[in-house]
Each structure stands twice: as structure tokens, then as C-alpha cells.
Coordinates of C-alpha atoms in Angstrom, one line a residue:
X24 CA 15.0 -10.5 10.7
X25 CA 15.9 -8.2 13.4
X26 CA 13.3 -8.1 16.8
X27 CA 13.2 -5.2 19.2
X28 CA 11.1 -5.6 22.1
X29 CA 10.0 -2.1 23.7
X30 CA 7.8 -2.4 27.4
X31 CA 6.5 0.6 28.9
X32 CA 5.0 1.0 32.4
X33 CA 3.6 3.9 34.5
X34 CA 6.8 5.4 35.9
X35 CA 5.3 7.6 38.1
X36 CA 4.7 5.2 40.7
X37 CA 7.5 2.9 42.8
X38 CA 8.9 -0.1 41.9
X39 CA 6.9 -2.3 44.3
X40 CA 6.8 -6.2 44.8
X41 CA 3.3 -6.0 46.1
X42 CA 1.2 -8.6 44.9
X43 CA -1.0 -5.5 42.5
X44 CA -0.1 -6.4 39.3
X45 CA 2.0 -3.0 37.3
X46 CA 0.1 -2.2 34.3
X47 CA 2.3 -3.4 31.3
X48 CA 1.8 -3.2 27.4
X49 CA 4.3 -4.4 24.9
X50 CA 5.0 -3.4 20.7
X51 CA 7.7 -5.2 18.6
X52 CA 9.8 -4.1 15.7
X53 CA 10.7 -6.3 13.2
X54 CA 13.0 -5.7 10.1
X55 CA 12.9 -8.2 7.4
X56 CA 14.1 -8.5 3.6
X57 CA 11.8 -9.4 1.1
X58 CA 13.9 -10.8 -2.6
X59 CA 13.0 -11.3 -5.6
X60 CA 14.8 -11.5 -9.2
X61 CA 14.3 -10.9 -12.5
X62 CA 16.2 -12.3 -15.4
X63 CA 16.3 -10.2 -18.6
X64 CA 17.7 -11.2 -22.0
X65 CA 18.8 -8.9 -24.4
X66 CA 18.7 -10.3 -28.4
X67 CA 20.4 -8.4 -31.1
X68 CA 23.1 -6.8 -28.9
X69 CA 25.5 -6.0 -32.3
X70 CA 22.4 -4.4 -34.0
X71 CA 21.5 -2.7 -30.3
X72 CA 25.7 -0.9 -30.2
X73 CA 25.0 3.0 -31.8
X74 CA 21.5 3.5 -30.1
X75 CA 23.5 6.8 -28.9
X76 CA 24.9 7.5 -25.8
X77 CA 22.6 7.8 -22.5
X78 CA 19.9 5.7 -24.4
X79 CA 18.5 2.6 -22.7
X80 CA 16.9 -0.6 -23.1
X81 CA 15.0 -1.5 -20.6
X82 CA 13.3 -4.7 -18.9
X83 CA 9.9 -5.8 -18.2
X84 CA 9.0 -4.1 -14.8
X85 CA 8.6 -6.5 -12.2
X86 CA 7.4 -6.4 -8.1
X87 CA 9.7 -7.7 -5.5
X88 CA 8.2 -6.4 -2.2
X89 CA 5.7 -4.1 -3.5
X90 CA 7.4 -2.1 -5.6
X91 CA 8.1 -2.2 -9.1
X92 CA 11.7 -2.7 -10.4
X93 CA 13.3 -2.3 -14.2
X94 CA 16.3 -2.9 -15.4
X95 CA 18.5 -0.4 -17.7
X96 CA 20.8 -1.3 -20.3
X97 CA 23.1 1.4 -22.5
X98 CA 24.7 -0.4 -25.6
X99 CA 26.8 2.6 -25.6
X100 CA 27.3 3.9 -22.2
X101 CA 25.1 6.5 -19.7
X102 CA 27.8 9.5 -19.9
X103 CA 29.5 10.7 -22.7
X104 CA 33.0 11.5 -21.0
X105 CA 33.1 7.3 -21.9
X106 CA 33.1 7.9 -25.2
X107 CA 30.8 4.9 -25.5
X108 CA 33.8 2.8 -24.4
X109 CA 31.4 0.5 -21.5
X110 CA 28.5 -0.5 -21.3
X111 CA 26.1 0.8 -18.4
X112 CA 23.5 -1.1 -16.4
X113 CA 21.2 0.0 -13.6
X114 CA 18.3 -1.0 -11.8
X115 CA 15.6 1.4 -11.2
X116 CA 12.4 2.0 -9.1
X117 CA 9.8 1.9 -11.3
X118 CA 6.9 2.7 -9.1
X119 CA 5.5 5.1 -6.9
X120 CA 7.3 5.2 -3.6
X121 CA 9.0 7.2 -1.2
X122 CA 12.9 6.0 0.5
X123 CA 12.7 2.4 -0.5
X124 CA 15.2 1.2 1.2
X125 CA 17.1 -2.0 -1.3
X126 CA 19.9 -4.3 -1.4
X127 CA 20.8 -5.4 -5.4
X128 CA 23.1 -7.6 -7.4
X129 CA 23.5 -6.9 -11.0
X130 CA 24.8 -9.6 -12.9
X131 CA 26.1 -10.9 -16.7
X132 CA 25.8 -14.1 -17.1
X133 CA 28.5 -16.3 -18.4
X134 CA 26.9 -18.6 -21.0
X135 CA 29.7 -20.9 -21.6
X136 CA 28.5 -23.1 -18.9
X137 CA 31.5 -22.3 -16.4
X138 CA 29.6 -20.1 -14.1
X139 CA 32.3 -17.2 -14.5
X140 CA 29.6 -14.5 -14.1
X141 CA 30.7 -10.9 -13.5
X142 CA 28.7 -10.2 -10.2
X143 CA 28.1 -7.0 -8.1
X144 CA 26.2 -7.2 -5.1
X145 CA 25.2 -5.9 -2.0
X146 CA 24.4 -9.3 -0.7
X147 CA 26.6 -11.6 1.4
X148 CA 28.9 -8.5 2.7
X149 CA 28.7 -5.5 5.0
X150 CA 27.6 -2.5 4.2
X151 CA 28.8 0.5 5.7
X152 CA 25.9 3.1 5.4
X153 CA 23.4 0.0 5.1
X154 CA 20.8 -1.5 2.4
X155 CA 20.7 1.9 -0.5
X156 CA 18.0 4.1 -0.5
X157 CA 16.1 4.9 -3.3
X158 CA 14.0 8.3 -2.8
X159 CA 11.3 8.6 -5.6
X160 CA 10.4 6.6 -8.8
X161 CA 13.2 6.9 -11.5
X162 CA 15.7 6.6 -8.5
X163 CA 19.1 4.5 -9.7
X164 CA 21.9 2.6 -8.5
X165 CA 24.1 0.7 -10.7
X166 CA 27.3 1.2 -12.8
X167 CA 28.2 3.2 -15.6
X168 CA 31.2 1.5 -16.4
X169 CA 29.5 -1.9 -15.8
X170 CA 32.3 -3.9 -19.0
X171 CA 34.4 -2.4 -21.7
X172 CA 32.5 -3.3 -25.0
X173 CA 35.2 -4.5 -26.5
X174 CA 35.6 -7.3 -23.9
X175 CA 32.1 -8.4 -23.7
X176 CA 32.3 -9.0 -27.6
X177 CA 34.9 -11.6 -27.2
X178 CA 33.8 -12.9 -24.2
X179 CA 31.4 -15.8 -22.9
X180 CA 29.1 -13.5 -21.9
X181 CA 27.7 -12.8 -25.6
X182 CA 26.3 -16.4 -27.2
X183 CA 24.2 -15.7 -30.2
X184 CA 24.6 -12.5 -30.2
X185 CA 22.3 -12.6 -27.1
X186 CA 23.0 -11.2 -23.5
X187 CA 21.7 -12.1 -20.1
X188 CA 21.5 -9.9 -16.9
X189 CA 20.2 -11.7 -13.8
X190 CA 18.9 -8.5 -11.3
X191 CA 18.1 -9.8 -7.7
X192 CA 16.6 -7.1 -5.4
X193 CA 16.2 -7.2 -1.5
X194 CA 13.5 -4.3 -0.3
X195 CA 14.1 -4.0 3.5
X196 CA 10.8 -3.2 5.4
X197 CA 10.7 -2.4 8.9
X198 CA 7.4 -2.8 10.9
X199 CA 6.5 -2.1 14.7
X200 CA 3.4 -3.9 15.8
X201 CA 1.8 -3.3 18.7
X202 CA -2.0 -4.6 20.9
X203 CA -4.4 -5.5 17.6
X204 CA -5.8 -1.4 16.7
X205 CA -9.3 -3.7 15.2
X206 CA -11.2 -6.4 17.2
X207 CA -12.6 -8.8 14.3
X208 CA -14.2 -11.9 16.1
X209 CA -14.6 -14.6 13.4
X210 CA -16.8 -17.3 13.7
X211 CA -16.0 -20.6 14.7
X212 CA -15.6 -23.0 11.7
X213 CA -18.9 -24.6 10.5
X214 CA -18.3 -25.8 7.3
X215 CA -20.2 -22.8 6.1
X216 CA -22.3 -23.3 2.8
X217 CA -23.0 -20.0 0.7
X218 CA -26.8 -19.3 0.9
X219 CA -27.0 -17.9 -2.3
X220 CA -25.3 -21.0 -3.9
X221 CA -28.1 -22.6 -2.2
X222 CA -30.7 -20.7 -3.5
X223 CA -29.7 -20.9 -7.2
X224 CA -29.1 -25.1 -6.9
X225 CA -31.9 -25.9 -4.7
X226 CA -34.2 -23.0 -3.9
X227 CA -36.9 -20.8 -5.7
X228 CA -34.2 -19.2 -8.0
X229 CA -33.4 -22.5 -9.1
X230 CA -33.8 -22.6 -13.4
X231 CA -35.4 -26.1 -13.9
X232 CA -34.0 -26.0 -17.8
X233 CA -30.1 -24.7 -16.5
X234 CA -27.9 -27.4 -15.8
X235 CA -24.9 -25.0 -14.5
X236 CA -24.9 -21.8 -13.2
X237 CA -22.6 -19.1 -15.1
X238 CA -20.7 -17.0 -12.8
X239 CA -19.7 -13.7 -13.9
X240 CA -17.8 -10.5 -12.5
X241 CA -15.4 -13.2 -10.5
X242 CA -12.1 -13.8 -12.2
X243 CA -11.2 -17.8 -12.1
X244 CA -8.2 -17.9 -9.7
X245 CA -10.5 -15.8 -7.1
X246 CA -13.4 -18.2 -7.7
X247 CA -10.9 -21.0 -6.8
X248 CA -10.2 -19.9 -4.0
X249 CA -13.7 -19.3 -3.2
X250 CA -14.5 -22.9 -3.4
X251 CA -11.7 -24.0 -1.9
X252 CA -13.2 -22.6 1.4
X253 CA -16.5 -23.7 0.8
X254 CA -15.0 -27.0 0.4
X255 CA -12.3 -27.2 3.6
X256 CA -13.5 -23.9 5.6
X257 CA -10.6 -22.2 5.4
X258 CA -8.8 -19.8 3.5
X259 CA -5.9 -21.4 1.1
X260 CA -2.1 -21.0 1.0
X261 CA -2.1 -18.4 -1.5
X262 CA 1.6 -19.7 -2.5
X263 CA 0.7 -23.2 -3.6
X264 CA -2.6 -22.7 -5.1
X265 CA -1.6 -20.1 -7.3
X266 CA 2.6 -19.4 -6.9
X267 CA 2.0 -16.3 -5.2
X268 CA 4.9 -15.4 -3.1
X269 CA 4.6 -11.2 -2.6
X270 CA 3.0 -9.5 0.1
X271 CA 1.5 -7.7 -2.7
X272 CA -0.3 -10.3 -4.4
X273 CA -1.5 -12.1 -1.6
X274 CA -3.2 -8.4 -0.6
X275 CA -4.2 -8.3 -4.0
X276 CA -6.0 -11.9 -3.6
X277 CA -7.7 -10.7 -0.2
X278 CA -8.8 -7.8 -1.3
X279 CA -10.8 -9.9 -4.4
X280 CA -11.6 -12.9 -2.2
X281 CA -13.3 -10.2 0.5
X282 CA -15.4 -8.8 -2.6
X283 CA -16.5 -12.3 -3.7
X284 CA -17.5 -13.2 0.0
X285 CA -19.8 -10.5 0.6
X286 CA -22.0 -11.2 -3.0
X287 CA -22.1 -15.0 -1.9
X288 CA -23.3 -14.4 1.8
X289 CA -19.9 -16.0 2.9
X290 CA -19.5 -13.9 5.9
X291 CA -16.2 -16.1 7.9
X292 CA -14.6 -16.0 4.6
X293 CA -15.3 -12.0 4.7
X294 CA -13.8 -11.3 8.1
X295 CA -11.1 -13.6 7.8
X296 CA -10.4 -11.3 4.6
X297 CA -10.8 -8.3 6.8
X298 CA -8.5 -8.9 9.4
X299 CA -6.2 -10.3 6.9
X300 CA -6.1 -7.0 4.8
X301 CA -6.0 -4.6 8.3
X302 CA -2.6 -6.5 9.1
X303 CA -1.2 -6.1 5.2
X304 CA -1.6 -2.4 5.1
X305 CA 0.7 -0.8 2.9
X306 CA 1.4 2.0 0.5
X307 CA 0.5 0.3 -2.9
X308 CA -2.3 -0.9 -1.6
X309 CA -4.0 0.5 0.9
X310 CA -6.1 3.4 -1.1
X311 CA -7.9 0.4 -3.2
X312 CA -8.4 -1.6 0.3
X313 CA -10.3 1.6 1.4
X314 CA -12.4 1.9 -1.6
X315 CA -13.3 -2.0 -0.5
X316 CA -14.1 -1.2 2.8
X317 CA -16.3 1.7 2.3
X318 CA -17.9 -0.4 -0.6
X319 CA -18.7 -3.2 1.6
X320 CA -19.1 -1.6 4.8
X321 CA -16.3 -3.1 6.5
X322 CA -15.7 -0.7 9.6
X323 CA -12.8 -1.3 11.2
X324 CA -10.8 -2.4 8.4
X325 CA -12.1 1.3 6.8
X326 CA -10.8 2.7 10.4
X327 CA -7.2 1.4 9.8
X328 CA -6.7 2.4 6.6
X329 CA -7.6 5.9 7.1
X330 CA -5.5 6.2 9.8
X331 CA -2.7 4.7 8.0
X332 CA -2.7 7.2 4.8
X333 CA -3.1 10.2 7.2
X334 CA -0.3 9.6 8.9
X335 CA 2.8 12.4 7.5
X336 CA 5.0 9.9 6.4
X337 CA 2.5 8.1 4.5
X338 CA -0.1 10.7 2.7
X339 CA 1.7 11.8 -0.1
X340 CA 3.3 8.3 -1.3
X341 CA -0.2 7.0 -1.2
X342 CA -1.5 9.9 -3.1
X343 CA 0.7 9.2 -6.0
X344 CA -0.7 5.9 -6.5
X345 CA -3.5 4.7 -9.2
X346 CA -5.3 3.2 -6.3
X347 CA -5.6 6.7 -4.8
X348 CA -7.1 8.0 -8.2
X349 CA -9.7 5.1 -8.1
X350 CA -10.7 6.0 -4.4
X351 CA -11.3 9.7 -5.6
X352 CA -13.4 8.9 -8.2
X353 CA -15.1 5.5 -6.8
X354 CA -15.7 6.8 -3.0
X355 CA -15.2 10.7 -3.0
X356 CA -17.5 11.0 0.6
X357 CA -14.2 9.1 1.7
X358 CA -11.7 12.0 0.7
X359 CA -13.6 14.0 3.1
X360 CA -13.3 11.6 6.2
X361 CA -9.1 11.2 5.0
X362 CA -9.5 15.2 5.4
X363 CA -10.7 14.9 8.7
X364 CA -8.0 12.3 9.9
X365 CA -5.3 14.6 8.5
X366 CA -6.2 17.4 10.5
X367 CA -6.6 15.7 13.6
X368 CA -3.3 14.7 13.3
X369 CA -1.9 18.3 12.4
X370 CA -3.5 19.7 15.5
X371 CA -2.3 16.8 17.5
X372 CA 1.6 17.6 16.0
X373 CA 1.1 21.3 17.1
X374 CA 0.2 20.7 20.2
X375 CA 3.5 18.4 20.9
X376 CA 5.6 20.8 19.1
X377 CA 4.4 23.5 22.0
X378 CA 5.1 21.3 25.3
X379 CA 9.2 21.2 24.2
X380 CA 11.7 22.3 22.7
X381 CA 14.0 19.1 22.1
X382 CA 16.1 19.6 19.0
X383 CA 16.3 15.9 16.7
X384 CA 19.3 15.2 14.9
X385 CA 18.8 12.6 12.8
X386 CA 21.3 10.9 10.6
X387 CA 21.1 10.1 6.8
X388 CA 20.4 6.5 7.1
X389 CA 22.3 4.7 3.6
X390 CA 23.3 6.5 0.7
X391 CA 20.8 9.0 -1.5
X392 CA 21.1 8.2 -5.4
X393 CA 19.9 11.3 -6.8
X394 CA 19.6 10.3 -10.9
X395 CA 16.5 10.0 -12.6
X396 CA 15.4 8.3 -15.4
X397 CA 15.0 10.5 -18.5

């Protein structure tokens, strides 16, 4: 993880060792990898070899920092100049997104139990361009002269006629934060008790012939976690109670656990949800995180998101997503105040573009891989 520490101060005035303090404010940029792997085992290779050259078999998709990953394997090569002499194999985004930015490691595993595995990776060596970058769904890097068929059939690789291709991927995310844009003051902890758990067990809508309470509309895993902080007041480590290790599903978890907290009268639990989802903002997510804060009138979390899909480099990967679909149709009034955001920006980027006329040269930043899936 890579910090940059940027400090900015009214330069208009003298340097001056007077006692009058020099007003001062401070934002941080951190880069960090988030990996993940996927192991994908491919039965019936013989039977697989004449699917036809440029046809695939692909992998389950899986998410390794937000973004959803396949794996592609050709029995009989990607181009036909090979004559169907390799194999091919490629990883792909699989997802909506917009210069993902990845390291990878493709590799076939040696099942002889001598660990000879045939191993390309990014990881472990200098790049010279940087991590890849990957610019739209069906984006590709890989190899398509991965092994010569011939070898892999006599090789240690193939054991029962079975392959296995280990994929790790490394999505590199960059993030500057700077002074808190919301203000959520949480209660002190009180070892809060849900009211309306109250009322059903002990109050007038108590059922004198019900010995339990059936809870409905609440998936188990979220109601876990709900009682875990009526239990110990505070929210669990998503990781060990449920072996979630993505940013994505610990959103995913927040987003549930906020819902929950507002029908149980749990209102700690609900802004601890709230500032936790305005600091996990991200492109996946953030149109369904909306819908939640319009739907549960959670104002500042509802102010953040907004601001963070109007934003130019941000709109139209978020509009691509399902969540966005579900925010037109769930909260439609919300489109119009997205609207509003995006053309406060536009007249704000007008405006700077008539005070100057500084020319930007910026550089291609890692490689572009062009292919698409087909």
C-alpha cells in the first residue's frame, strides 16, 4: 500500500512564525491490491479437444475486489493461424466496469504431486507499464499459445483425464480521502434492546398461545448479525462470522443489516450502518445503496452517493449496472435529483475550462487489451 500525503495552505499570505495558527487541511491517497483466486477444474478434456477453434469453456464467475472474473479455456486454440496446435487460456472481466486496473497469474497445475506447475504471473516481478488495464467487460489478457496439446497429453498436468487451472487476480484500487464529507454522530453504546422485539415478547402485541416469533423478509446470516449486536452492542467482524473477506460483500452485509435496523427500531446499529456504507462507496454498489438511503431516509449517506455517481468518471460505469436498473424503477424521484447533481457539475467544468488554457498530457497508464469476448 502506497501513502501520499498532500497539505495545502493559503499561499497568499507570508510565511510567518507568529503565534496565529496557518489554516491547514490535509487528504491522503492510498493504493492498495485486493487478491483473490479461483481454482477451476476441467473434466473430460479428450472428449472437450474438436469443440472448434476460438470456442471456449469457461469458469464459474467469481468476485475478487468487486468485480467479477471468468476464466477461458480453448481445447483447440483462440486463432486459427495455430492450427489448433495449443491450447489457449485467458482470464476475463466479467462484469460491468470501466479501466480495472489487475495483476494475474494463470496457472496449470501439476498433479503429480511435484509441484512443477507451468506458471505466468504478474506477481513477484516488475512491471514496466504497471498492473494491466482492462477497459470494459469482455476485456482479456492471457495467452494463446498457453501449451502445445500434444505435451499437455503426456504430461503431469492431465490425471484422469481431468485438468486444473489455478487463476489469482490482484485488482489495484486507488483511493484519496480527505475531512469526513458526512457528520454521523452515533450514540454511545447502551446495550440497546430493539423496542419492537420488546413489544412482541413482553408488550400488548404479545400472542399469549405463540411460543416463538417467526421472522420473515430477513435472510438468516443478516438476522445473525442482528442479534449478535443486540447481544454485545456492536457490529460483528463480518470475516469470522460468516467468511466474508470482499469489500463487496461486507457492503453487501451493511447495506442488509441497515435495512433490518430500521424495521427493528435499532437506530446505533442503523448509523453505524450508515457511516459504514458512506466510506465503502463504490461502483457495484453504490446505485442499490442509494435506493437504501432514499428508502429509509438516510440523508447524508443519500448525499454521498449522489455525489459520487455524478461525478464524470463515474456516471456511466454505474449506469451499466443492475443496481442502477433497480434504482430507476424502485426510486425514480431519485433519477431526477442524480440529474440535478450532473449538471451542477457540468456547469462547474465549463466554468474551469474558461479561466485557462493549460493543455494536460496524460500518459497511457499500463497496457490496453483490446479483445472481447464473443
Amino acid at each position: 500500500m502506497g501513502t501520499i500525503r498532500a497539505t495545502t495552505a493559503d499561499l497568499s499570505k507570508p510565511t510567518s512564525t507568529s503565534s496565529s495558527p496557518v489554516p491547514t487541511t490535509t487528504s491522503t491517497s492510498r493504493t492498495e491490491t485486493i487478491n483473490g483466486s479461483h481454482e477451476f477444474k476441467i473434466g473430460g478434456y479428450s472428449p472437450s479437444k474438436g469443440i472448434g477453434i476460438g470456442k471456449y469453456i469457461a469458469s464459474d464467475t467469481f468476485i475478487v475486489g468487486g468485480y467479477a472474473w471468468a476464466i477461458y479455456f480453448y481445447p483447440d486454440g483462440k486463432s486459427l493461424e495455430d492450427n489448433a496446435t495449443y491450447v489457449s487460456l485467458f482470464i476475463a472481466l466479467a462484469s460491468e466496469g470501466t479501466d480495472v486496473r489487475a495483476l494475474f497469474e494463470l496457472s496449470l497445475m501439476d498433479q503429480s504431486g511435484k509441484e512443477n506447475h507451468k506458471v505466468h504471473s504478474h506477481f513477484g516481478r516488475a512491471l514496466e507499464s504497471g498492473p494491466y488495464t482492462l477497459k470494459y467487460r469482455g476485456s482479456m489478457w492471457g495467452y494463446k499459445r498457453f501449451f502445445k496439446r500434444t505435451q499437455i497429453e503426456t504430461s503431469d498436468y492431465l490425471k484422469d483425464d481431468t485438468l486444473v487451472i489455478r487463476c489469482c487476480v490482484g485488482v489495484v484500487k486507488s483511493q484519496t480521502e480527505g475531512p469526513k464529507a458526512y457528520t454521523i454522530a452515533v450514540p454511545p453504546s447502551d446495550i440497546t434492546r430493539s423496542p419492537v422485539f420488546r413489544a412482541q415478547l413482553f408488550g400488548p402485541l404479545k400472542d399469549q398461545n405463540t411460543e416463538c416469533i417467526k421472522v420473515e423478509d430477513i435472510e438468516a446470516p443478516v438476522f445473525k448479525a442482528l442479534l449478535y449486536f443486540i447481544y454485545r452492542n456492536t457490529l460483528p467482524d463480518m470475516e469470522e462470522l460468516f467468511g466474508l473477506n470482499s469489500k463487496w460483500a461486507s457492503t453487501l452485509m451493511a447495506q442488509h443489516l441497515l435495512a433490518a435496523a430500521d424495521r427493528y427500531a435499532l437506530e446505533r446499529l442503523r448509523l453505524l450502518c450508515e457511516a459504514k456504507l458512506c466510506e465503502d462507496v463504490a461502483i457495484n454498489t453504490v446505485a442499490t445503496t442509494l435506493a437504501l438511503a432514499e428508502q429509509h431516509q438516510c440523508l447524508q449517506l443519500k448525499a454521498i452517493c449522489l455525489k459520487f455517481i455524478a461525478l464524470p468518471e463515474n456516471l456511466k460505469a454505474v449506469m451499466q449496472t443492475d443496481g442502477f436498473e433497480y434504482l430507476k424503477e424502485s426510486c425514480p424521484s431519485v433519477i431526477t435529483e442524480l440529474l440535478q447533481y450532473v449538471g451542477r457539475i457540468g456547469e462547474h467544468s465549463v466554468i474551469a475550462c474558461g479561466h485557462g488554457n493549460e493543455s494536460l498530457d496524460g500518459g497511457m497508464n499500463g497496457r490496453r487489451v483490446k479483445q472481447r469476448l464473443h
